[in-house]
């Protein structure tokens, strides 16, 4: 009867174990103002279609595709993020393990003397004594301490996975940008060399006219100066392009000497010419890994309030133990004296619960901080996206203006060259036209590179295609 009463009381406690104290987490609904189309997405440069998962494939460049896959596999930042996921998974396994019975096996041998009155007739007072037993305990999660711990560990794991996605977004964007910078560098070098070649031709012509007494030494010196200034820019452009390739090697987990030559063969600016798919605010928050990570950390902090609150209430553990003691080690395994215990154990920190309440206050403060961090992540995502969209649209506008200026400068240079050939103007007039042409062509090549970077930045701020699905 006693055992039956004990079992019934234990089952009653287990039936109540689904009650978890502390607040239940519920995701906050998105702000209406942040869920619609982006303010800057009305420009013709953008389309309302959702961003595809592998956005870099929109460039239709197999070399880039291969480099991105290499980066996702071998990049050191990605590997560190994956290690943090493994650590979070271990933490979750540990939290779930608290739901299972805990067992311990103990054994020992002692040599000593027992009181004379406790010695059976004929037995020695001094002898060896052997003891072995097993203890089993199971915490009845009456107030949800264990379940809230598991809930927090699950949210921590999800946050680590979102952090890894954020690293992937940055690595893919940086890899694409390094590849684009190398390609833009090749284009800018080509333009710079063409300008120097053009100035070499002009310098040669001016020197011939000087030798014939048709030009002054000043004209030769000024054209020589302009030519050398433009030639001096070539080493800088070469260094910048080399740096982009070195950066690309690091991003893909290689030493610079290991980067395949094909990675630097593209000499055309990397750019998507059709309108970019950007979606809206709802899709943005589903994709942005930093927003998802902040939301999961908020969930974990909320669950830990329940873990701390559960310490206000009694902790009930159902325990059982069995052991055997005998003068010979064989007695333990062959039916020697056996003792066993079975029953619940209650532990409760009472009446001084101030340390517990302090931990609850600390957990609530952590949750407030996590909420502020989540709100900040949402606002930062909107700010970065709107800024990237605006920068890209304005970069395209500036390039259109530079294209028009470059075409006008080309036309002016052809007119001036024809007039010089007819003897209507001198070399200094031609120099002004050449300087304007060189500046506009160099600016246009630099702006092509800026458009490419701004385009990649749009994809980065949109979340890179990773989602929590």
XYZ file of C-alpha atoms in Angstrom:
469
model
C 0.000 0.000 0.000
C 2.799 2.371 0.861
C 4.498 1.767 -2.476
C 1.181 2.259 -4.283
C 0.577 5.582 -2.542
C 4.076 6.687 -3.436
C 3.563 5.750 -7.087
C 0.233 7.575 -7.236
C 1.717 10.729 -5.763
C 4.574 10.570 -8.227
C 2.228 10.157 -11.199
C 0.174 13.114 -9.973
C 3.293 15.246 -9.893
C 4.235 14.124 -13.401
C 0.776 15.097 -14.645
C 1.398 18.622 -13.406
C 4.891 18.829 -14.867
C 3.669 20.487 -18.059
C 3.132 23.785 -16.205
C 6.070 26.075 -17.055
C 6.466 29.359 -15.224
C 7.733 32.518 -16.857
C 6.479 34.352 -19.953
C 5.613 32.445 -23.134
C 7.451 33.907 -26.092
C 5.467 35.213 -29.042
C 7.189 36.921 -32.008
C 6.292 40.567 -32.331
C 4.356 41.408 -35.516
C 6.311 43.519 -38.014
C 5.643 47.218 -38.178
C 3.142 48.070 -40.936
C 5.429 50.836 -42.202
C 8.293 48.352 -42.677
C 6.358 45.581 -44.415
C 5.527 47.236 -47.733
C 7.622 48.230 -50.744
C 10.901 50.042 -50.164
C 10.908 53.811 -50.533
C 13.767 53.676 -53.027
C 12.429 50.730 -55.042
C 10.270 52.859 -57.355
C 13.253 53.552 -59.604
C 13.301 51.711 -62.956
C 16.535 50.055 -61.815
C 14.488 47.746 -59.558
C 11.763 45.145 -59.922
C 9.303 43.966 -57.222
C 10.120 40.277 -57.818
C 11.692 38.403 -54.880
C 15.432 37.949 -54.760
C 16.490 34.465 -55.949
C 18.356 32.242 -53.527
C 21.631 32.131 -55.488
C 21.638 35.772 -56.578
C 25.209 35.648 -57.902
C 24.034 33.308 -60.663
C 22.214 36.274 -62.191
C 25.627 37.360 -63.511
C 25.776 34.179 -65.624
C 29.486 33.753 -64.976
C 30.631 30.129 -64.404
C 33.957 31.276 -62.968
C 32.178 33.352 -60.325
C 29.855 30.433 -59.545
C 32.844 28.204 -58.917
C 34.620 30.770 -56.751
C 31.526 31.296 -54.613
C 31.173 27.575 -54.030
C 34.837 27.410 -53.050
C 34.327 30.257 -50.595
C 31.255 28.655 -49.016
C 33.210 25.460 -48.524
C 36.667 26.664 -47.489
C 36.381 30.223 -46.171
C 37.795 30.419 -42.655
C 34.984 32.647 -41.337
C 32.398 30.138 -42.569
C 34.274 27.307 -40.874
C 34.309 29.219 -37.594
C 30.558 29.834 -37.871
C 29.939 26.134 -38.470
C 32.000 25.306 -35.377
C 29.790 27.641 -33.337
C 26.742 25.770 -34.626
C 28.255 22.493 -33.449
C 28.823 24.030 -30.028
C 25.204 25.211 -29.846
C 24.005 21.730 -30.820
C 26.074 20.271 -28.001
C 24.426 22.732 -25.617
C 20.998 21.643 -26.829
C 21.872 17.978 -26.301
C 22.973 18.813 -22.790
C 19.721 20.645 -22.052
C 17.655 17.777 -23.414
C 19.707 15.354 -21.330
C 18.277 16.974 -18.193
C 14.935 15.476 -19.164
C 16.302 11.950 -18.829
C 16.926 9.978 -15.629
C 20.367 10.483 -14.163
C 22.221 7.431 -12.888
C 25.431 6.825 -11.013
C 27.235 3.645 -10.097
C 29.523 3.490 -7.093
C 31.711 0.827 -5.524
C 34.251 0.761 -2.756
C 36.322 -1.374 -0.437
C 37.277 -0.517 3.150
C 39.263 -2.199 5.891
C 38.341 -1.488 9.485
C 37.130 -2.597 12.871
C 33.490 -2.776 13.964
C 32.192 -2.571 17.562
C 32.275 -5.865 19.416
C 28.537 -5.885 19.979
C 27.871 -5.725 16.221
C 30.084 -8.691 15.312
C 28.315 -12.017 14.691
C 29.657 -14.949 16.700
C 32.823 -16.356 15.199
C 33.423 -13.365 12.939
C 36.496 -11.176 12.982
C 36.114 -7.605 14.188
C 38.748 -6.429 11.718
C 38.156 -7.270 8.073
C 37.563 -5.959 4.567
C 34.125 -4.704 3.634
C 32.928 -4.348 0.045
C 30.089 -2.139 -1.136
C 28.494 -1.515 -4.555
C 25.318 0.242 -5.598
C 23.446 2.245 -8.197
C 21.561 5.522 -7.773
C 18.895 6.734 -10.210
C 17.231 10.135 -10.063
C 14.714 11.904 -12.224
C 13.722 15.542 -11.857
C 10.000 16.079 -12.152
C 9.852 19.253 -14.218
C 6.920 20.576 -12.226
C 7.519 24.257 -12.975
C 9.260 24.025 -16.333
C 12.873 24.642 -15.342
C 14.122 21.918 -17.665
C 11.673 22.590 -20.497
C 12.486 26.310 -20.469
C 16.178 25.412 -20.583
C 15.577 23.260 -23.645
C 13.550 26.079 -25.208
C 16.412 28.524 -24.626
C 18.975 26.073 -26.052
C 16.852 25.538 -29.171
C 16.667 29.296 -29.708
C 20.436 29.583 -29.174
C 20.994 26.952 -31.862
C 18.696 28.748 -34.289
C 20.522 32.018 -33.594
C 23.876 30.324 -34.297
C 22.507 28.974 -37.572
C 21.295 32.463 -38.520
C 24.713 33.875 -37.601
C 26.287 31.344 -39.951
C 23.926 32.483 -42.707
C 25.002 36.079 -42.033
C 28.628 35.029 -42.459
C 27.728 33.293 -45.729
C 26.016 36.454 -46.967
C 29.127 38.516 -46.270
C 31.497 35.923 -47.719
C 29.515 35.568 -50.955
C 29.179 39.337 -51.302
C 32.887 39.899 -50.573
C 33.890 37.137 -52.989
C 31.701 38.564 -55.731
C 33.010 42.053 -55.057
C 36.649 40.949 -55.133
C 36.010 39.203 -58.452
C 34.185 42.295 -59.734
C 36.992 44.592 -58.562
C 39.528 42.470 -60.439
C 37.403 42.655 -63.596
C 36.812 46.407 -63.184
C 40.518 46.841 -62.559
C 41.291 45.190 -65.878
C 38.811 47.509 -67.625
C 40.248 50.604 -65.944
C 43.762 49.521 -66.880
C 42.720 49.114 -70.499
C 41.249 52.629 -70.558
C 44.313 54.096 -68.825
C 46.668 52.478 -71.318
C 44.570 53.675 -74.252
C 44.737 57.214 -72.882
C 48.526 57.004 -72.532
C 48.799 55.618 -76.055
C 46.665 58.499 -77.337
C 48.865 61.019 -75.522
C 51.983 59.325 -76.872
C 50.682 59.890 -80.380
C 49.900 63.513 -79.583
C 53.320 64.008 -78.002
C 55.033 62.539 -81.052
C 53.077 64.815 -83.367
C 53.772 67.871 -81.236
C 57.486 67.130 -81.151
C 57.509 66.903 -84.965
C 55.732 70.237 -85.179
C 58.217 71.648 -82.653
C 61.143 70.428 -84.748
C 59.529 72.122 -87.750
C 59.170 75.370 -85.788
C 55.384 75.143 -85.693
C 55.018 74.573 -81.915
C 56.633 75.958 -78.802
C 58.622 74.040 -76.220
C 55.869 74.841 -73.732
C 53.372 72.792 -75.732
C 55.738 69.814 -75.757
C 56.356 70.100 -72.004
C 52.640 70.367 -71.117
C 51.671 67.372 -73.231
C 54.604 65.426 -71.767
C 53.374 66.336 -68.272
C 49.829 65.173 -68.977
C 51.105 61.957 -70.526
C 53.331 61.182 -67.520
C 50.529 61.970 -65.065
C 48.246 59.482 -66.769
C 51.034 56.894 -67.001
C 51.662 57.285 -63.260
C 48.102 56.089 -62.550
C 48.723 52.698 -64.185
C 50.862 51.219 -61.357
C 48.192 52.230 -58.838
C 45.515 50.502 -60.883
C 47.703 47.410 -61.255
C 48.285 47.306 -57.494
C 44.548 47.653 -56.793
C 43.734 44.833 -59.191
C 46.392 42.599 -57.670
C 45.010 43.344 -54.193
C 41.535 42.291 -55.369
C 42.925 38.964 -56.595
C 44.836 38.416 -53.347
C 41.643 39.147 -51.423
C 39.768 36.704 -53.639
C 42.318 33.998 -52.828
C 41.885 34.511 -49.086
C 38.100 34.498 -49.346
C 38.166 31.169 -51.162
C 40.533 29.609 -48.639
C 43.652 29.741 -50.806
C 47.109 31.210 -50.678
C 47.599 33.902 -53.376
C 49.792 31.550 -55.447
C 47.021 28.930 -55.436
C 44.363 31.124 -57.059
C 43.602 29.707 -60.520
C 44.599 32.077 -63.354
C 41.070 31.959 -64.769
C 39.883 33.961 -61.731
C 41.652 37.028 -63.109
C 40.912 36.644 -66.809
C 37.661 38.612 -66.926
C 38.242 42.107 -68.321
C 34.613 43.235 -68.644
C 32.866 44.924 -65.725
C 30.661 42.527 -63.739
C 27.133 43.864 -63.930
C 23.502 42.805 -64.331
C 21.855 45.102 -66.856
C 18.198 44.266 -66.195
C 16.250 45.660 -63.203
C 17.291 44.059 -59.931
C 14.718 41.930 -58.060
C 14.374 43.377 -54.537
C 11.019 42.226 -53.106
C 9.620 44.133 -50.108
C 9.994 44.533 -46.358
C 8.303 41.234 -45.468
C 10.687 39.278 -47.681
C 13.620 41.298 -46.365
C 13.033 40.291 -42.735
C 12.592 36.651 -43.731
C 15.952 36.717 -45.540
C 18.106 38.910 -43.318
C 20.038 36.510 -41.074
C 20.933 39.225 -38.556
C 17.227 39.938 -37.972
C 16.479 36.238 -37.542
C 19.419 35.821 -35.163
C 18.272 38.771 -33.049
C 14.725 37.384 -32.910
C 15.967 33.961 -31.778
C 18.165 35.537 -29.084
C 15.125 37.383 -27.836
C 13.285 34.057 -27.638
C 16.190 32.496 -25.727
C 16.311 35.389 -23.263
C 12.560 35.105 -22.683
C 12.865 31.375 -21.984
C 15.643 31.994 -19.459
C 13.281 34.139 -17.428
C 11.273 30.933 -16.926
C 14.429 29.018 -15.951
C 15.213 31.592 -13.276
C 11.589 31.842 -12.111
C 11.346 28.084 -11.598
C 13.885 28.385 -8.777
C 11.239 30.190 -6.722
C 9.374 26.903 -6.386
C 10.268 23.510 -4.959
C 12.362 21.182 -7.066
C 11.140 17.596 -6.844
C 13.398 14.707 -7.777
C 12.235 11.104 -7.813
C 15.104 8.896 -6.718
C 15.891 5.232 -6.282
C 18.986 3.409 -5.103
C 20.060 -0.181 -4.535
C 23.254 -1.397 -2.909
C 24.847 -4.438 -1.412
C 27.543 -4.756 1.244
C 29.463 -7.826 2.287
C 32.776 -9.056 3.717
C 33.701 -10.628 0.399
C 33.566 -9.070 -3.037
C 31.689 -12.100 -4.337
C 28.838 -11.441 -1.903
C 27.889 -8.342 -3.886
C 27.121 -10.347 -7.026
C 25.790 -13.554 -5.493
C 22.856 -12.393 -3.452
C 24.547 -10.775 -0.499
C 22.784 -8.334 1.835
C 20.750 -5.933 -0.336
C 19.312 -2.560 0.613
C 17.198 -0.250 -1.518
C 15.495 3.118 -1.270
C 12.722 4.669 -3.344
C 10.981 8.007 -3.047
C 10.783 11.681 -3.950
C 13.223 14.309 -2.726
C 12.163 17.940 -2.374
C 14.621 20.841 -2.348
C 13.553 24.439 -1.961
C 15.440 27.635 -1.320
C 13.204 29.217 1.321
C 12.606 31.679 2.910
C 15.629 33.661 1.608
C 14.739 33.917 -2.069
C 16.452 37.217 -2.737
C 19.286 35.615 -4.778
C 16.668 33.869 -6.926
C 14.709 37.071 -7.464
C 17.938 38.831 -8.375
C 18.559 36.218 -11.067
C 15.001 36.740 -12.349
C 15.562 40.498 -12.544
C 18.815 39.902 -14.397
C 17.077 37.564 -16.875
C 14.320 40.128 -17.452
C 16.944 42.818 -18.062
C 18.655 40.521 -20.580
C 15.314 40.066 -22.342
C 14.800 43.851 -22.519
C 18.254 44.196 -24.015
C 17.536 41.427 -26.528
C 14.291 43.180 -27.513
C 16.172 46.430 -28.086
C 18.767 44.528 -30.137
C 16.005 42.976 -32.246
C 14.370 46.354 -32.875
C 17.770 47.742 -33.778
C 18.410 44.893 -36.221
C 15.097 45.601 -37.958
C 15.809 49.317 -38.265
C 19.384 48.705 -39.403
C 18.169 46.286 -42.076
C 15.768 48.908 -43.408
C 18.387 51.654 -43.285
C 21.041 49.593 -45.055
C 18.623 48.397 -47.727
C 17.165 51.809 -48.484
C 20.664 53.299 -48.583
C 21.962 50.593 -50.919
C 18.982 50.967 -53.265
C 19.366 54.743 -53.357
C 23.133 54.542 -53.890
C 22.704 52.102 -56.765
C 20.050 54.201 -58.493
C 22.156 57.361 -58.117
C 25.275 55.527 -59.321
C 23.455 54.603 -62.535
C 22.320 58.216 -62.974
C 25.866 59.481 -62.528
C 27.143 56.960 -65.054
C 24.572 58.132 -67.610
C 25.834 61.679 -67.155
C 29.439 60.547 -67.500
C 28.580 58.533 -70.600
C 27.093 61.654 -72.159
C 30.131 63.692 -71.118
C 32.478 61.069 -72.520
C 30.661 61.034 -75.845
C 30.822 64.836 -75.995
C 34.518 64.780 -75.124
C 35.166 62.210 -77.875
C 33.334 64.383 -80.374
C 35.208 67.514 -79.267
C 38.537 65.733 -79.526
C 37.826 64.568 -83.070
C 36.913 68.125 -84.088
C 40.009 69.598 -82.454
C 42.249 66.987 -84.079
C 40.802 67.743 -87.483
C 41.235 71.485 -86.895
C 44.841 70.977 -85.853
C 45.545 68.931 -88.965
C 44.203 71.841 -90.978
C 46.401 74.265 -89.044
C 43.493 76.136 -87.485
C 44.591 75.561 -83.854
C 47.793 74.792 -81.991
C 48.769 71.874 -79.762
C 47.744 73.644 -76.547
C 44.151 73.764 -77.760
C 44.392 70.086 -78.553
C 45.868 69.510 -75.090
C 42.759 70.888 -73.425
C 40.569 68.555 -75.466
C 42.814 65.596 -74.664
C 42.806 66.412 -70.939
C 39.005 66.566 -70.907
C 38.761 63.319 -72.855
C 41.201 61.544 -70.529
C 39.388 62.720 -67.422
C 35.909 61.765 -68.623
C 36.998 58.331 -69.867
C 38.806 57.589 -66.607
C 35.824 58.797 -64.569
C 33.475 56.667 -66.636
C 35.613 53.554 -66.123
C 35.758 54.258 -62.389
C 31.992 54.765 -62.293
C 31.424 51.444 -64.045
C 33.319 49.858 -61.169
C 31.241 51.830 -58.650
C 27.981 50.670 -60.244
C 29.177 47.075 -59.975
C 30.022 47.525 -56.280
C 26.722 49.254 -55.567
C 24.850 46.438 -57.261
C 26.563 43.822 -55.129
C 25.855 45.918 -52.035
C 22.148 45.807 -52.871
C 22.230 42.016 -52.870
C 24.179 41.976 -49.600
C 21.748 44.247 -47.783
C 18.773 42.251 -49.065
C 20.041 39.246 -47.123
C 21.753 37.291 -49.847
C 18.915 34.850 -50.485
C 19.213 32.853 -47.247
C 16.013 32.435 -45.261
C 14.871 30.603 -42.189
C 12.816 28.116 -44.162
